[in-house]
Tab-separated table of C-alpha atoms in Angstrom:
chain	number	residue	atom	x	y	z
O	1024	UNK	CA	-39.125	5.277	-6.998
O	1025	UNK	CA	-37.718	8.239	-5.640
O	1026	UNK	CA	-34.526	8.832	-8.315
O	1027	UNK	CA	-34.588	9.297	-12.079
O	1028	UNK	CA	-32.724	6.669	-13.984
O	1029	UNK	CA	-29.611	7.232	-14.908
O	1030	UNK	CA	-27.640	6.442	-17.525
O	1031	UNK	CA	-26.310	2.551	-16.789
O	1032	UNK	CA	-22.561	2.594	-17.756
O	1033	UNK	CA	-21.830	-0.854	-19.927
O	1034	UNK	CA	-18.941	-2.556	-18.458
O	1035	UNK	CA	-15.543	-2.332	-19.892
O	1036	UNK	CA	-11.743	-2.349	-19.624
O	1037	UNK	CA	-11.926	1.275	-19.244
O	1038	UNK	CA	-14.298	1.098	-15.895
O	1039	UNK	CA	-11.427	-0.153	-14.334
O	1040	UNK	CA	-8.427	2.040	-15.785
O	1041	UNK	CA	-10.668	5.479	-15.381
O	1042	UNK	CA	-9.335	4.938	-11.465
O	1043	UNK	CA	-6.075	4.135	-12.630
O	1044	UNK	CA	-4.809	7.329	-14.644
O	1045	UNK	CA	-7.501	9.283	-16.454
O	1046	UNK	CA	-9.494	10.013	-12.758
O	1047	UNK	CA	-6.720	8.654	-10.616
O	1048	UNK	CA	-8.024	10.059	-6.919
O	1049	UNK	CA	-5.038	11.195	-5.764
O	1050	UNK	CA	-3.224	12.564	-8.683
O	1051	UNK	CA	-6.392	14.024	-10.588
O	1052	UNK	CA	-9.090	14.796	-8.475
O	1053	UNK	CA	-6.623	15.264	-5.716
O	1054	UNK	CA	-9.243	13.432	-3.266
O	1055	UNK	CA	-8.497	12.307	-0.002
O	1056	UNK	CA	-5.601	14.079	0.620
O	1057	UNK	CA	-5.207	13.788	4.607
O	1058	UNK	CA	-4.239	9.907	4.994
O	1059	UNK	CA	-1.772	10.706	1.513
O	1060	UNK	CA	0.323	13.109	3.372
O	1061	UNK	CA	-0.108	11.664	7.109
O	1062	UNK	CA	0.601	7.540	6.479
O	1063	UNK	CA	2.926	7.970	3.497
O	1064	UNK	CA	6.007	7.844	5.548
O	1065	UNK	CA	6.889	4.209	4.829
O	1066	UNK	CA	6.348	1.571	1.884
O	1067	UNK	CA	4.455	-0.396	4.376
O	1068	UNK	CA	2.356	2.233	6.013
O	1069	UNK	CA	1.219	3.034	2.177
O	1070	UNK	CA	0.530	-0.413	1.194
O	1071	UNK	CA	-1.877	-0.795	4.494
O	1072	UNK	CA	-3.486	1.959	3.995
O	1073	UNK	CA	-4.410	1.542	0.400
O	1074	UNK	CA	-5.713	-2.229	0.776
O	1075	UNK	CA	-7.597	-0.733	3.788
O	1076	UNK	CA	-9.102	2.331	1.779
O	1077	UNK	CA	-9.557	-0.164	-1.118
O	1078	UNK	CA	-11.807	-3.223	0.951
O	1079	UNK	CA	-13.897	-0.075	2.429
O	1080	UNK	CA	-14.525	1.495	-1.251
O	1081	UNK	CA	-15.729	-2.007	-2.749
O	1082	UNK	CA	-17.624	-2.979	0.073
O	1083	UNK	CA	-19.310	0.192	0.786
O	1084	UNK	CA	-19.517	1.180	-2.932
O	1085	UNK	CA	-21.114	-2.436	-3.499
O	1086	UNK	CA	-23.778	-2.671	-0.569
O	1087	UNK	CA	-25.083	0.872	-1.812
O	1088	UNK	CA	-25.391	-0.038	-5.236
O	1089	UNK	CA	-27.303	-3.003	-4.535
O	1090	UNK	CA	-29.684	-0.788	-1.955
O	1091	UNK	CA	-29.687	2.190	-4.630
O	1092	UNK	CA	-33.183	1.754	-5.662
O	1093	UNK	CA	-34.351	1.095	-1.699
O	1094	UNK	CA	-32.387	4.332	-0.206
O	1095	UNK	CA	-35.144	7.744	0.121
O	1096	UNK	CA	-33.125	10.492	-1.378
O	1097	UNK	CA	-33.235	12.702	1.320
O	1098	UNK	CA	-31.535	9.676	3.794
O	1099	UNK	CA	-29.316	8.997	1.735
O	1100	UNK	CA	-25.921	10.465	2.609
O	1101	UNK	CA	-26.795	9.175	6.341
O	1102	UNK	CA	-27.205	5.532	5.006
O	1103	UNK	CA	-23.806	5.830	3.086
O	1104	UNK	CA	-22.382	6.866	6.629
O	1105	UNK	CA	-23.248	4.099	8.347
O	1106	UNK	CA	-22.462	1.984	5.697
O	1107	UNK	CA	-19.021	3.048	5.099
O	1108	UNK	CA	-18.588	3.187	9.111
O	1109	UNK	CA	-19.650	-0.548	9.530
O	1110	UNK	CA	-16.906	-1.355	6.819
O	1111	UNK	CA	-14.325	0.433	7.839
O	1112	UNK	CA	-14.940	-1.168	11.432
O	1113	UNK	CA	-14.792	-4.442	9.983
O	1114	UNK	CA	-11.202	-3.218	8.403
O	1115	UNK	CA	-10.222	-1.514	11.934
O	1116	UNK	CA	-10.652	-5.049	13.495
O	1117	UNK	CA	-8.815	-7.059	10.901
O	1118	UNK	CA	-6.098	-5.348	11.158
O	1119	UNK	CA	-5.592	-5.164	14.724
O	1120	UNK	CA	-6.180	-8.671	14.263
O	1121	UNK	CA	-3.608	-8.596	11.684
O	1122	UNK	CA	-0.524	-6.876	13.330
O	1123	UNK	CA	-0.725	-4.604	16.217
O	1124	UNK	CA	2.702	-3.070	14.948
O	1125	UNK	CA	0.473	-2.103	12.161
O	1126	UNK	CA	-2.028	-1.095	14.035
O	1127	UNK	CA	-0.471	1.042	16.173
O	1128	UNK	CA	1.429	2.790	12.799
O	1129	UNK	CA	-1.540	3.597	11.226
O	1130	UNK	CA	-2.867	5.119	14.306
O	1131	UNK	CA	-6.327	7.196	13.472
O	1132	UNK	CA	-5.989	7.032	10.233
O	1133	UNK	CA	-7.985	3.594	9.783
O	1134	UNK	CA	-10.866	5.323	11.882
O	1135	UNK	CA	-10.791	7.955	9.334
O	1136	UNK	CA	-11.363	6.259	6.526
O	1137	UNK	CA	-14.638	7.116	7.676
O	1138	UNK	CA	-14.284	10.920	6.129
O	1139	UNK	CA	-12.208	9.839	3.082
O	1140	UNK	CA	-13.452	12.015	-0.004
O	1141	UNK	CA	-12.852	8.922	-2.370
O	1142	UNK	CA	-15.184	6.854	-0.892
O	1143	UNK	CA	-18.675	8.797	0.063
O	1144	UNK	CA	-17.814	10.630	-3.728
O	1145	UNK	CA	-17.926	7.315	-5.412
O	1146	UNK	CA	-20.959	6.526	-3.623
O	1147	UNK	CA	-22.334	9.639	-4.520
O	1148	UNK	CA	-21.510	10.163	-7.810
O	1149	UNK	CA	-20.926	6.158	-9.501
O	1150	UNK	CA	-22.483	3.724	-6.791
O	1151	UNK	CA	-25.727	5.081	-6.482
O	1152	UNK	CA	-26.502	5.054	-10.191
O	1153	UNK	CA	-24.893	2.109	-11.531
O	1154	UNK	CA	-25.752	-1.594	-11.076
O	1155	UNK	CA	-23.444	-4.321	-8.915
O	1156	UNK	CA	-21.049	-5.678	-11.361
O	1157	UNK	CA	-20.161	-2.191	-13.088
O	1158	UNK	CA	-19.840	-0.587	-9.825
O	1159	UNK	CA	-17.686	-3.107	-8.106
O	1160	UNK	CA	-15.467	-3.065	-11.138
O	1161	UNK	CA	-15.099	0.763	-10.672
O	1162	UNK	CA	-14.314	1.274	-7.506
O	1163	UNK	CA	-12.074	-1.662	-7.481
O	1164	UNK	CA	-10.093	0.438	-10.121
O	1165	UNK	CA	-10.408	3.346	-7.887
O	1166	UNK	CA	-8.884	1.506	-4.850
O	1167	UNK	CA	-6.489	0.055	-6.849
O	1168	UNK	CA	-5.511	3.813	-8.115
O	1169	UNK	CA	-5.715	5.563	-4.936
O	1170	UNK	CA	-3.193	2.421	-3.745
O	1171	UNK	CA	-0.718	3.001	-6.303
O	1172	UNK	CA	-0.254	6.518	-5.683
O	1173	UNK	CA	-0.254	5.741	-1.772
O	1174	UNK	CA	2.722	3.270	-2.968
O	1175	UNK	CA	4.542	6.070	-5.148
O	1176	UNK	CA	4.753	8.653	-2.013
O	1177	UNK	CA	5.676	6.029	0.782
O	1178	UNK	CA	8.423	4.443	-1.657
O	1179	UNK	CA	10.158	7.917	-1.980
O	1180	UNK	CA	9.532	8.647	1.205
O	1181	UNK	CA	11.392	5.866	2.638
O	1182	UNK	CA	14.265	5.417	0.437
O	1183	UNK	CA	14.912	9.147	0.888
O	1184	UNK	CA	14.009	9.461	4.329
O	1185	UNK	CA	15.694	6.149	5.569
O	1186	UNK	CA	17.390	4.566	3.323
O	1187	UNK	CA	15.216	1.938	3.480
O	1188	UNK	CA	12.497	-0.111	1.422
O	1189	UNK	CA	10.138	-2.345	2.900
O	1190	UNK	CA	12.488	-2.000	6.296
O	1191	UNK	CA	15.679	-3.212	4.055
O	1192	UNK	CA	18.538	-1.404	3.464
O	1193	UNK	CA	18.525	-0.477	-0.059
O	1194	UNK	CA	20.912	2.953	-0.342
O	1195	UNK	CA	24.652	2.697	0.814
O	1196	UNK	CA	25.792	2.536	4.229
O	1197	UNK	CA	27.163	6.130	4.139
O	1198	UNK	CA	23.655	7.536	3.265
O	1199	UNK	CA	22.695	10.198	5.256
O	1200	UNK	CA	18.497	9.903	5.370
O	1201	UNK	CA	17.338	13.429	5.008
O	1202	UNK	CA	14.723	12.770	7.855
O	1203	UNK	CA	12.638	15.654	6.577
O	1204	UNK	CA	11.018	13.303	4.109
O	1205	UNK	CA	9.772	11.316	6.751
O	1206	UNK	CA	8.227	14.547	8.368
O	1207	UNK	CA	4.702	15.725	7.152
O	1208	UNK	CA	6.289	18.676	4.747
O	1209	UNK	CA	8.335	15.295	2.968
O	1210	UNK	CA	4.849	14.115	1.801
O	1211	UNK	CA	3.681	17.954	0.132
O	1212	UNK	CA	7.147	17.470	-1.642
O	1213	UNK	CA	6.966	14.333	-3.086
O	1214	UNK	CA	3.626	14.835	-3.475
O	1215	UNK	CA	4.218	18.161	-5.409
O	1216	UNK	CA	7.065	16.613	-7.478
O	1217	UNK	CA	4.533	13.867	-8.699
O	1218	UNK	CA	1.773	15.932	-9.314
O	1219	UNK	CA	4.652	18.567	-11.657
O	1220	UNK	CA	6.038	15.492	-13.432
O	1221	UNK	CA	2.108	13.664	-14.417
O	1222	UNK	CA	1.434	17.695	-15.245
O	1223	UNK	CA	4.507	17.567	-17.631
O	1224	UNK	CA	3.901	14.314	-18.993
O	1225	UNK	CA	0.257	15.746	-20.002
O	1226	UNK	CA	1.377	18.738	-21.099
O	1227	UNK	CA	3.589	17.030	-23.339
O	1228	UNK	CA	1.016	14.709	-24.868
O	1229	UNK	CA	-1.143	17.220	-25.695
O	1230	UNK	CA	1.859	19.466	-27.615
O	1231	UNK	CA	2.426	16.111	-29.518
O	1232	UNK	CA	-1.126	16.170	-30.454
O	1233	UNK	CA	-1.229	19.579	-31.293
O	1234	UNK	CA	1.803	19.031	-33.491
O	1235	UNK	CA	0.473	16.629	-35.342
O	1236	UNK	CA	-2.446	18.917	-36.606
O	1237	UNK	CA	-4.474	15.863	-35.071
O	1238	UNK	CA	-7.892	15.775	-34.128
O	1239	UNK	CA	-9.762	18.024	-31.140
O	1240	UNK	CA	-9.581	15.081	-28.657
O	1241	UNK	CA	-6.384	16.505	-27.091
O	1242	UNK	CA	-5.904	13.310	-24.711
W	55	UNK	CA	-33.287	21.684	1.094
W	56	UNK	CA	-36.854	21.936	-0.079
W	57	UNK	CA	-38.084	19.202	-2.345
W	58	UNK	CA	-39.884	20.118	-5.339
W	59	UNK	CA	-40.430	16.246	-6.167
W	60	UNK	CA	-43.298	14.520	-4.258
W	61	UNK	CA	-42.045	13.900	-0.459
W	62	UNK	CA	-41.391	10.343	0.700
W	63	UNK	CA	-43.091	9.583	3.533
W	64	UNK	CA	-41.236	9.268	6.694
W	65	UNK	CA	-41.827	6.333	8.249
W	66	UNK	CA	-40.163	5.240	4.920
W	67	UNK	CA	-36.879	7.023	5.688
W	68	UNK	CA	-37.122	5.629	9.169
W	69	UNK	CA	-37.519	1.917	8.197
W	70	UNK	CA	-34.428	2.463	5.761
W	71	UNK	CA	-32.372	3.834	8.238
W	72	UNK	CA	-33.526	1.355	10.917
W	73	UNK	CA	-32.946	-1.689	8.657
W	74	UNK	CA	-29.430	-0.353	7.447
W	75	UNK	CA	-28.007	0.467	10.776
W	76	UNK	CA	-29.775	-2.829	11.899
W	77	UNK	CA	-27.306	-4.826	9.175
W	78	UNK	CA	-24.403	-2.790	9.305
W	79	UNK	CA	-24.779	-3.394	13.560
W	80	UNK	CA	-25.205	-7.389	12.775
W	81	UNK	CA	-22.005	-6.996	10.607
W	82	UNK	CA	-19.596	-5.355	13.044
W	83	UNK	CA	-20.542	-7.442	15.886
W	84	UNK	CA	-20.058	-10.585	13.666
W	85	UNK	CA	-16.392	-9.564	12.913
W	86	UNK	CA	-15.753	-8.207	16.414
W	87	UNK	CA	-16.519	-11.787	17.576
W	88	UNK	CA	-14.897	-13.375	14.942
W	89	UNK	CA	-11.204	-10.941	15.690
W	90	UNK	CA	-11.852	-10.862	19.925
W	91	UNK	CA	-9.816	-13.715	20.783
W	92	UNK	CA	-6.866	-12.540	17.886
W	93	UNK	CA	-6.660	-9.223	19.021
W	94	UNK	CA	-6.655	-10.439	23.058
W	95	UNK	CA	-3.723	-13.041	21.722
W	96	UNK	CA	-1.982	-10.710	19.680
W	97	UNK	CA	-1.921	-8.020	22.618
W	98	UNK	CA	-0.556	-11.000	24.958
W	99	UNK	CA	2.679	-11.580	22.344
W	100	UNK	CA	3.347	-8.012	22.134
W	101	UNK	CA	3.047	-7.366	26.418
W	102	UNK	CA	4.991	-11.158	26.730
W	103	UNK	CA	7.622	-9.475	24.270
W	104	UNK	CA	8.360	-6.220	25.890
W	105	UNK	CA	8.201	-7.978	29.500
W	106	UNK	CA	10.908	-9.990	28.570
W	107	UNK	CA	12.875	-7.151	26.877
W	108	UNK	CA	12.963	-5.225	29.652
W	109	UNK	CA	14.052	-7.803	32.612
W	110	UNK	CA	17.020	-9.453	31.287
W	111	UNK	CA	16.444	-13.409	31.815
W	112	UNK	CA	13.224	-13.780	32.381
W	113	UNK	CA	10.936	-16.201	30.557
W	114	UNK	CA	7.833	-16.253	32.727
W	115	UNK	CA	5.257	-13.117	33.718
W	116	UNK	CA	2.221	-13.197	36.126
W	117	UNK	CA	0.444	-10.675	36.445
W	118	UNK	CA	-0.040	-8.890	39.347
W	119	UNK	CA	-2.187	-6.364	41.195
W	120	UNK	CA	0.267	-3.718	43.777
W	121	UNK	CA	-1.635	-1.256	45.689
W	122	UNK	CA	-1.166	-0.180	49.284
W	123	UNK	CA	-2.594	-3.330	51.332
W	124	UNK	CA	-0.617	-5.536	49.573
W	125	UNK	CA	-0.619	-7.298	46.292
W	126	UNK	CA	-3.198	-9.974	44.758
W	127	UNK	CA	-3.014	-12.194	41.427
W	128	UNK	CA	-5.014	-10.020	38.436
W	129	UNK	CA	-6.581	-12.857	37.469
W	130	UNK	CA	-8.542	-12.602	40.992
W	131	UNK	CA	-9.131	-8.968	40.294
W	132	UNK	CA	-9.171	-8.303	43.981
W	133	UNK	CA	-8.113	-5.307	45.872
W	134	UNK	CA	-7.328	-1.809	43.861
W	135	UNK	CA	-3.615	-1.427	42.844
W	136	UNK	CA	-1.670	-0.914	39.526
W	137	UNK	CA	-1.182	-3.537	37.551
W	138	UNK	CA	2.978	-4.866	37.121
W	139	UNK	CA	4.326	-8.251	35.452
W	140	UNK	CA	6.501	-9.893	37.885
W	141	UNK	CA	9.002	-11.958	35.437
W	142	UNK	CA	10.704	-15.002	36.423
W	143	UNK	CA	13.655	-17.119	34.957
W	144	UNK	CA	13.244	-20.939	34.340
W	145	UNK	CA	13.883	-22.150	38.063
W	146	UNK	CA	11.137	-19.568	39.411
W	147	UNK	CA	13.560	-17.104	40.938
W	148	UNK	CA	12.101	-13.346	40.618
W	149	UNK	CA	13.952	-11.334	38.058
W	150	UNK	CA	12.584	-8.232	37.870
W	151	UNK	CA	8.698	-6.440	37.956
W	152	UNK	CA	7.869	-5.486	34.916
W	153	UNK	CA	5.743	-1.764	34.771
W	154	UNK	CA	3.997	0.724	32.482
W	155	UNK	CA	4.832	4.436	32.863
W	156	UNK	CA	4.559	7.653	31.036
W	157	UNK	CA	5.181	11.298	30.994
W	158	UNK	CA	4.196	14.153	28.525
W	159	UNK	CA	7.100	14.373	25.491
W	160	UNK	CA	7.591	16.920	22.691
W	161	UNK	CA	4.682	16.485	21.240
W	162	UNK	CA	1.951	13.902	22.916
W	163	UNK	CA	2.653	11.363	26.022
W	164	UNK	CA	5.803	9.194	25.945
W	165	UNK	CA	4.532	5.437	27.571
W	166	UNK	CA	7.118	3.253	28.281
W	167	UNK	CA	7.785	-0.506	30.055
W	168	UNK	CA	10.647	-0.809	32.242
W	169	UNK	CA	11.839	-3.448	34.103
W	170	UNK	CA	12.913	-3.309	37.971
W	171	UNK	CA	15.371	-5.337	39.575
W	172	UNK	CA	14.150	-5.417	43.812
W	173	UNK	CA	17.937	-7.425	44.332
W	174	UNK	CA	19.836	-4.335	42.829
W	175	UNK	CA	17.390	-1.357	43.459
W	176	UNK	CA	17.931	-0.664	39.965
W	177	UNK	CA	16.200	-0.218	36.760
W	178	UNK	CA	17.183	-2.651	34.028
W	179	UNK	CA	15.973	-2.085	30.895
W	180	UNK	CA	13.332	0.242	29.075
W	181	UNK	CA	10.907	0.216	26.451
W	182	UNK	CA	9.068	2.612	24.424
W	183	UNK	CA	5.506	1.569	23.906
W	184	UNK	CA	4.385	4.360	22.460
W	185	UNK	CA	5.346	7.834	21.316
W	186	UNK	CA	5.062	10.486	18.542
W	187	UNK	CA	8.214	12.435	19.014
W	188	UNK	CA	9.874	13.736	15.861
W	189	UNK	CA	11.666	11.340	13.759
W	190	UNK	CA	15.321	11.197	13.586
W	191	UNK	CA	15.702	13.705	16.987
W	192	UNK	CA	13.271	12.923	19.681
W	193	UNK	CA	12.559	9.175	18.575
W	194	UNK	CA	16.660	8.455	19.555
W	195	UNK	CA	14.960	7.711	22.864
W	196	UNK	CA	13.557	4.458	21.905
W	197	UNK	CA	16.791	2.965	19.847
W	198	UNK	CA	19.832	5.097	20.316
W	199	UNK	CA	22.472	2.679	22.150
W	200	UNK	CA	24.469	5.425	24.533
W	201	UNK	CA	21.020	6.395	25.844
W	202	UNK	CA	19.416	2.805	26.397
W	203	UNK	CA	22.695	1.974	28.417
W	204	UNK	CA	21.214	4.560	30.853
W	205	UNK	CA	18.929	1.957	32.298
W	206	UNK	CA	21.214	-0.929	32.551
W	207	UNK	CA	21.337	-0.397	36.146
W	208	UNK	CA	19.471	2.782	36.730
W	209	UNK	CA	19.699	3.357	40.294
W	210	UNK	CA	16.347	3.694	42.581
W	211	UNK	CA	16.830	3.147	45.731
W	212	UNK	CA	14.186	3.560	48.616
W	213	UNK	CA	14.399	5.724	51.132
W	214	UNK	CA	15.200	5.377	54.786
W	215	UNK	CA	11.395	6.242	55.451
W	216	UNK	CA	9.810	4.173	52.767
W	217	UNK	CA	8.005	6.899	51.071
W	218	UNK	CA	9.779	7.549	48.327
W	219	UNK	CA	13.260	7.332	46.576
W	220	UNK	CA	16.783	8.410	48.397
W	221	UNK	CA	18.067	10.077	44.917
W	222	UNK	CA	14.823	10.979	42.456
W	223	UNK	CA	15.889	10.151	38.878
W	224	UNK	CA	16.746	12.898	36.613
W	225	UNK	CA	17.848	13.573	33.174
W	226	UNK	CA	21.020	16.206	33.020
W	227	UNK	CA	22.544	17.399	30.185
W	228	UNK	CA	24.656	15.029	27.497
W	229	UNK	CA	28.070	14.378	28.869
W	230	UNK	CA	27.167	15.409	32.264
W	231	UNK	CA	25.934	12.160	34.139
W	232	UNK	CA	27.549	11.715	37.428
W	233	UNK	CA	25.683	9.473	39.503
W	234	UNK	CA	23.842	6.321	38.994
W	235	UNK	CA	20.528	7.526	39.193
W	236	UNK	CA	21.236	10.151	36.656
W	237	UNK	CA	19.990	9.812	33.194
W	238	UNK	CA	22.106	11.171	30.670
W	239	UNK	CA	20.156	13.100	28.119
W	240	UNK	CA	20.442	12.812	23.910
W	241	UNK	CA	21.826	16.068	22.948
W	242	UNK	CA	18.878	17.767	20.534
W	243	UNK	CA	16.468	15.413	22.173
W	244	UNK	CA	16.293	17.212	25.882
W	245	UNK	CA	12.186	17.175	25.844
W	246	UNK	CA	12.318	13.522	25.516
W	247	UNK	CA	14.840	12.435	27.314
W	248	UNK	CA	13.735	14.330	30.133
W	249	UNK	CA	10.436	12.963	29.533
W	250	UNK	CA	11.479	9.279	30.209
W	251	UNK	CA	13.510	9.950	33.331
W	252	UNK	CA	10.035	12.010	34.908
W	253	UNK	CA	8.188	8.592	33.571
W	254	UNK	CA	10.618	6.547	35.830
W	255	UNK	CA	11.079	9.058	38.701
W	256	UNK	CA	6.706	9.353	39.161
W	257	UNK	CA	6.431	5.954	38.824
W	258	UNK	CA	9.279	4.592	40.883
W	259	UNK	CA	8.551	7.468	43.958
W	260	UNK	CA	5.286	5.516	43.949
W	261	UNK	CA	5.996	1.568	42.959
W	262	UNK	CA	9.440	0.699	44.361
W	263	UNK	CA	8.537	0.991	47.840
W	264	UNK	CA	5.799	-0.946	47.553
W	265	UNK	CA	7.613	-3.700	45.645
W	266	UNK	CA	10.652	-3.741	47.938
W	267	UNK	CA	7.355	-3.919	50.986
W	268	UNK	CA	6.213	-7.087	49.422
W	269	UNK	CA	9.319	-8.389	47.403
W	270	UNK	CA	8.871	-11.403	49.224
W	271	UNK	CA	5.153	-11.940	48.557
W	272	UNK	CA	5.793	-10.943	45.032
W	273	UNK	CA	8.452	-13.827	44.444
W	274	UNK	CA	5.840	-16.548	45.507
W	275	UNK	CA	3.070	-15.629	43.031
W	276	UNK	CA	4.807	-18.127	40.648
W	277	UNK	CA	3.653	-21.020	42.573
């Protein structure tokens, strides 16, 4: 066997949340960063792309666990290639199958899915250590993060920019849509104002903790 | 990287790599099976759609190959020739030809449908197919209402020699349309609008004498 073993993560709730908030992609490791800012610009575009990005993590994330102990260390990032490739052809395929409206919205960004961070890091760093059940859990919670904060920049970003959610009208007819939220420097400010207010809420949690004269685990 | 670890052997690394792409090669050609017919289906609806958007009336396309000798059904993939959608109404009466053009914009290539009316030597309708120019300025080409009444009866008429168009069609400046083969630009979206008219002008130079040639021929591919 060409790895060491690893430590085997037991399954819990917190497998699943660790994706979520405490190593939310997006707003903590600030992975994956290019189809954030490009495919933000509507609630739709977001929710695509984060069910996409989410089907190619498990199923990826999944077949490599399974092939962990099979996979020569020095092949290995090659293998998780062409694994995450095949999936995210599958994905380019069902969704042209899907809606070509979509489709044609979402543009290269389904190909390059391919290069997300998110994906060849979990298999990298959680996939190719852990077992089936713990990994599948884990990246679900990943998918599901990196989702979530796809939703919370393409909901701004189409109220603001067009007055619009989900295509309906939702801010009064006398709106004028400050189109520059739509445009690619709209996604580094919402994205910015996120990032400030999860860095305030932090910062805040850990004064309370301070305050308190509680214990050294400040989160 | 050198490996302090004992080396696997490579026809190892080989037979993993074969095997994997082997599976992951099964897999994509399952699902492109599986999505083929959707996809070809889906892409029908969406060429039906803008067909019938663009030549008021019609609810019936064939599709047709035009090229200099003449013009042959696509489905007989004979002769060399652009492909158009002649569009009919319900009692089999020509409408309109349906055809694809495009033209560089601000940013990447504008591609457009529009619809061509032989009886009026007009254009009758446009749509954008594709395009990436900026939101809220240069994308007023593909919904803006004073524009898109530019091509309810664009004029292109064909010339006394039959090589070309009498008047080429030309964007001018907002407010300053004259004639009817003039396209009246968006004011702050010049790039684009000109853009659309040098779609229609290169592509109607080329296509509406050869569709006025075989108007005839192309109003009894419906039978």
């Amino acid at each position: 066997m060409a790895t060491l073993r690893h430590q085997q993560e037991k399954l819990g709730l917190d497998t699943f949340l660790r994706g979520l908030w405490e190593e939310n992609p997006v707003f903590v490791m600030l992975l994956g960063m290019c189809p954030v800012l490009a495919v933000t610009n509507s609630t739709m575009n977001a929710i695509a792309m984060g069910l996409a990005t989410t089907f190619v993590l498990v199923a990826s994330s999944g077949l490599i666990s399974l092939l962990r102990n099979l996979i020569p260390k020095q092949v290995r990032i090659a293998s998780y290639i062409v694994i995450i490739a095949t999936f995210v052809t599958v994905v380019d395929y069902a969704i042209q199958a899907i809606s070509l409206d979509l489709y044609n919205a979402l543009g290269a960004f389904i190909q390059l899915i391919v290069a997300n961070c998110v994906i060849l890091g979990r298999a990298e760093a959680y996939a190719s250590k852990q077992r089936l059940h713990t990994t599948l859990v884990n990246s679900l919670g990943m998918g599901a993060g990196f989702t979530v904060a796809l939703l919370a920049l393409g909901t701004v970003r189409e109220v603001l920019g067009n007055g619009t959610l989900l295509g309906f009208q939702v801010m009064p007819a006398n709106f004028e849509p400050w189109v520059v939220m739509i445009l690619p420097p709209g996604g580094f400010f919402v994205l910015g104002s996120w990032l400030l207010l999860f860095a305030y809420i932090r910062q805040r949690q850990d004064q309370r903790v301070l305050e308190k004269g509680g214990v050294s685990d400040a989160r | 990287m050198m490996q302090a670890a004992p080396s696997t052997p490579g026809f190892r690394m080989i037979r993993t790599l074969g095997a994997i792409a082997m599976l992951s090669g099964l897999l994509v050609v399952l699902v492109f099976r599986w999505t083929e017919p959707i996809i070809a289906e889906n892409q029908r609806i969406a060429i039906e759609k803008a067909v019938f958007q663009v030549v008021p009336g019609a609810t019936r396309r064939v599709d047709v190959v035009l090229g200099a000798d003449g013009i042959a059904l696509a489905t007989d993939a004979a002769g060399e020739g652009e492909t158009v959608y002649a569009a009919f109404d319900e009692q089999g009466k020509l409408k309109g030809i349906a055809l694809a053009a495009g033209a560089q914009g601000y940013q990447d290539v504008v591609k457009l449908l529009y619809g061509y009316d032989p009886a009026c030597s007009c254009i009758r309708g446009i749509k954008i197919l594709k395009m990436t120019e900026t939101p809220g300025l240069g994308d007023k080409i593909a919904f803006d209402p004073g524009f898109l009444r530019n091509f309810e009866a664009l004029s292109a008429v064909v010339n006394a020699s039959g090589d070309g168009l009498t008047n080429p069609i030309e964007a001018v400046k907002h407010g300053h349309k004259q004639f009817a083969w003039e396209v009246d630009a968006i004011s702050g979206a010049t790039i684009s609008s000109v853009a659309v008219a040098n779609a229609l002008n290169r592509s109607m130079q080329r296509m509406a004498p050869l569709i006025q040639r075989h108007r005839d021929a192309l109003g009894e591919v419906v039978r």
